[in-house]
Each structure stands twice: as C-alpha cells, then as structure tokens.
Short mmCIF file of C-alpha atoms in Angstrom, two decimals:
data_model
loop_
_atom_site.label_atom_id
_atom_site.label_comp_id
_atom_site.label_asym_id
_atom_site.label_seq_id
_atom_site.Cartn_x
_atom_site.Cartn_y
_atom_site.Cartn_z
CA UNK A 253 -56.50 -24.87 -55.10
CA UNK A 254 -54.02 -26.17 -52.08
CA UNK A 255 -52.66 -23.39 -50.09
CA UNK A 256 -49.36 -24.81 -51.73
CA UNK A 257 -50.30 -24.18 -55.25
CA UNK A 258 -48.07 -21.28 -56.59
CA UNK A 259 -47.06 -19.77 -60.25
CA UNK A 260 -45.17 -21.91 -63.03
CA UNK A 261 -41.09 -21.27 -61.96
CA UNK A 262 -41.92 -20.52 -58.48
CA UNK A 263 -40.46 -23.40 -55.43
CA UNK A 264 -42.01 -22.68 -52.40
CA UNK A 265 -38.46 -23.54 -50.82
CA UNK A 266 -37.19 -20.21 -52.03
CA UNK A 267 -40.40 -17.73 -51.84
CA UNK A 268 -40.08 -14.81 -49.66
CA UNK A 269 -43.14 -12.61 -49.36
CA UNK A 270 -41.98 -8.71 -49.11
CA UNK A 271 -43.16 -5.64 -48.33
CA UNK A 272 -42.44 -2.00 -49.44
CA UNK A 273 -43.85 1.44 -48.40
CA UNK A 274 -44.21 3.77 -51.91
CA UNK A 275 -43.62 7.30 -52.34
CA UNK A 276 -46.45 7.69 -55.36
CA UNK A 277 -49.25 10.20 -55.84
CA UNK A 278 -50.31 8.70 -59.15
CA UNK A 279 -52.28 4.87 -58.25
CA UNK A 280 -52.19 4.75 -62.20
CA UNK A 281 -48.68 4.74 -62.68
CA UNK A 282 -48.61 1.89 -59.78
CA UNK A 283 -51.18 -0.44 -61.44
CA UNK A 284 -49.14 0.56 -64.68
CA UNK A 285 -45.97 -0.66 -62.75
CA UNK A 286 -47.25 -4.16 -61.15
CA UNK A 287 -48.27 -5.18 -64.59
CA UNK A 288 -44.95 -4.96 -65.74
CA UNK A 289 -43.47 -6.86 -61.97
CA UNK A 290 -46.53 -9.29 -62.74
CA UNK A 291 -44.62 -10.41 -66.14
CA UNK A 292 -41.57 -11.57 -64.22
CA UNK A 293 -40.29 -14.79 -64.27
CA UNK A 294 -40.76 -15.85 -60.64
CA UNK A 295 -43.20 -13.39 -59.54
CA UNK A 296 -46.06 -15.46 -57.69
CA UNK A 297 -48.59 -12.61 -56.38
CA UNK A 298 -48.09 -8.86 -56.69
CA UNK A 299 -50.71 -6.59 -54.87
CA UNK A 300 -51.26 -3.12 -54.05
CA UNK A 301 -52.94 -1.33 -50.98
CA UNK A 302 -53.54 2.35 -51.95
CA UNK A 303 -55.32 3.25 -48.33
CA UNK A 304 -51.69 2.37 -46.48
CA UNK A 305 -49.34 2.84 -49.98
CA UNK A 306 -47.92 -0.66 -49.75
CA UNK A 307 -46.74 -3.00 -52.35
CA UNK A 308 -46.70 -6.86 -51.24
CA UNK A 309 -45.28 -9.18 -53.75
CA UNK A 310 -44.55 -12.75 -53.18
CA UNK A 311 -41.50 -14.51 -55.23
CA UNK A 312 -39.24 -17.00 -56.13
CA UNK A 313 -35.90 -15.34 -54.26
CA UNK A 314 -33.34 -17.35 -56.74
CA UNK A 315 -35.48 -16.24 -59.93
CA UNK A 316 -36.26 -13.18 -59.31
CA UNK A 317 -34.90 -9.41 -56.45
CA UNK A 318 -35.64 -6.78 -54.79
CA UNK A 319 -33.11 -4.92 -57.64
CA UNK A 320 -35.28 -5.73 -60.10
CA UNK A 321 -38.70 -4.84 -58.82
CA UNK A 322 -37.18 -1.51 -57.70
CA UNK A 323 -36.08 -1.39 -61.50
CA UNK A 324 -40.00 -2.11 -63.11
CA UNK A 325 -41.12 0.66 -60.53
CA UNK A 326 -38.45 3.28 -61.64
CA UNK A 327 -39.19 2.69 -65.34
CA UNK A 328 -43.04 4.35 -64.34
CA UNK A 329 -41.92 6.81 -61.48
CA UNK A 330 -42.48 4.91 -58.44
CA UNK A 331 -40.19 4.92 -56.14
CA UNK A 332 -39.45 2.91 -52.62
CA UNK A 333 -40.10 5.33 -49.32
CA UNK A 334 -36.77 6.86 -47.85
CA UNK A 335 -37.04 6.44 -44.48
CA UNK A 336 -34.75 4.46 -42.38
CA UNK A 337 -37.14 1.99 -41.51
CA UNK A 338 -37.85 1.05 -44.97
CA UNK A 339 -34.06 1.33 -45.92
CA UNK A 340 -33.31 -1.03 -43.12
CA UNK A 341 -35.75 -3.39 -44.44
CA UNK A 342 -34.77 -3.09 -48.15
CA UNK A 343 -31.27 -3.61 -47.77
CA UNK A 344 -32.45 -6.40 -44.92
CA UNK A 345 -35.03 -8.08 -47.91
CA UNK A 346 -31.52 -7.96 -50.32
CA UNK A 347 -28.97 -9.77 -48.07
CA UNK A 348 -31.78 -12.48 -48.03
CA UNK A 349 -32.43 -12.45 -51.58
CA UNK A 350 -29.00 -12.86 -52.24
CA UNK A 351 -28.20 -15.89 -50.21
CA UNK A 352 -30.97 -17.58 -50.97
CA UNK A 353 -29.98 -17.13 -54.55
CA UNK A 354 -26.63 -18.66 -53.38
CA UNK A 355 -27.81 -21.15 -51.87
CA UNK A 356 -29.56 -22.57 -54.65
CA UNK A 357 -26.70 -22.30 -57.00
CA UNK A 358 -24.47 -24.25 -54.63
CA UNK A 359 -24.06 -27.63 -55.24
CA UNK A 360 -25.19 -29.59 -50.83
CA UNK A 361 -21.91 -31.49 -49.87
CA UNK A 362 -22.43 -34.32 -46.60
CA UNK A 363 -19.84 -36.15 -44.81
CA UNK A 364 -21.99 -38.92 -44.88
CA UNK A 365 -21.05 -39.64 -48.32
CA UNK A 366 -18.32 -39.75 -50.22
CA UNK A 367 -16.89 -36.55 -51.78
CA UNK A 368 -16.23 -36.80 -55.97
CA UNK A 369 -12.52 -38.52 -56.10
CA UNK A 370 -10.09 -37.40 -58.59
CA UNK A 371 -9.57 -39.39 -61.30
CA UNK A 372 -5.88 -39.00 -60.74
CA UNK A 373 -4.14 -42.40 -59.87
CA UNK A 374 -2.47 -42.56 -56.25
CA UNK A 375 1.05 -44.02 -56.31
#
C-alpha cells in the first residue's frame, strides 16, 4: 500500500488527523466506543493510546465531525478532557471541520471564465 491509500469515502483533500485527551477509567468502554467511530462513514484510522489516554482518529472532514465522534463516545461514557487546552483545541478542530465541510459544498467560481448567464433576453 502507497502512503496515499486511505478508506472507501475518504479524499485525502479533506482529511484532518485529530487528537483528543479522554477522561476514562474503563479502556473497555473505549475499545467498545472506537468500534462504533470505526463504523463511520468517513472514518479512515481510529486508534487509542491507553499509557497517555489519547484518541487519534484520522477523517474525511466533509463526511464526517468532531460532533459526532464526541456523540459515539458519550453513548459508552467517554468523555473529552475539560481542560482549557483541550477545549481550545476542540472548538479549534470544529471551526476547521466546519469550513472544510463548506468548502466542499460550495460550488469554485474563477474570473477566468465565464460566470452561468441568465437565460433572460437583454433588450
């Protein structure tokens, strides 16, 4: 495999590697969790480091957010550390999300070419 090889549904274009400090005691309701993150859409690598409590998960930004990862961990009891730092980067890893979701929605306009005419006739 290429280093550019990725997941059915996932552009490299729009992947965004992230990741998240846990507040968990239980590694089994974790590896519970990232089974259910794994199923997503999107998703192309979901890991876990239980020495340092760190989730890293690697995904298609106009597929798949931050929102609902945070949502697959609730559903088992895991939830995202509350300190600032990690606030600052979640909300941080969200504006990104977001406007790369936007951007792939929106429709690239040049002025080297022509924008669509109306089909209205000019008098």
């Amino acid at each position: 495999m290429s280093t550019n090889d990725h997941r059915a549904g996932v552009r490299e274009i729009n992947l965004v590697n992230r990741t998240l400090k846990l507040n968990t005691e239980s590694v089994k309701k974790v590896r519970e969790a990232i089974n259910e993150i794994d199923r997503l859409v999107g998703l192309d690598s979901v890991a876990y480091d239980s020495d340092q409590n760190l989730l890293s998960v690697a995904y298609d930004a106009s597929k798949v957010d931050l929102t609902m990862i945070e949502e697959k961990l609730g559903i088992f009891g895991v939830e995202i550390n509350s300190g600032w730092w990690t606030h600052l980067k979640e909300e941080y890893y969200k504006f990104i999300d977001q406007n790369i979701k936007d951007n792939a929605e929106h429709t690239p306009w040049s002025c080297h070419r022509s924008p669509p005419r109306s089909k209205s006739k000019r008098k």
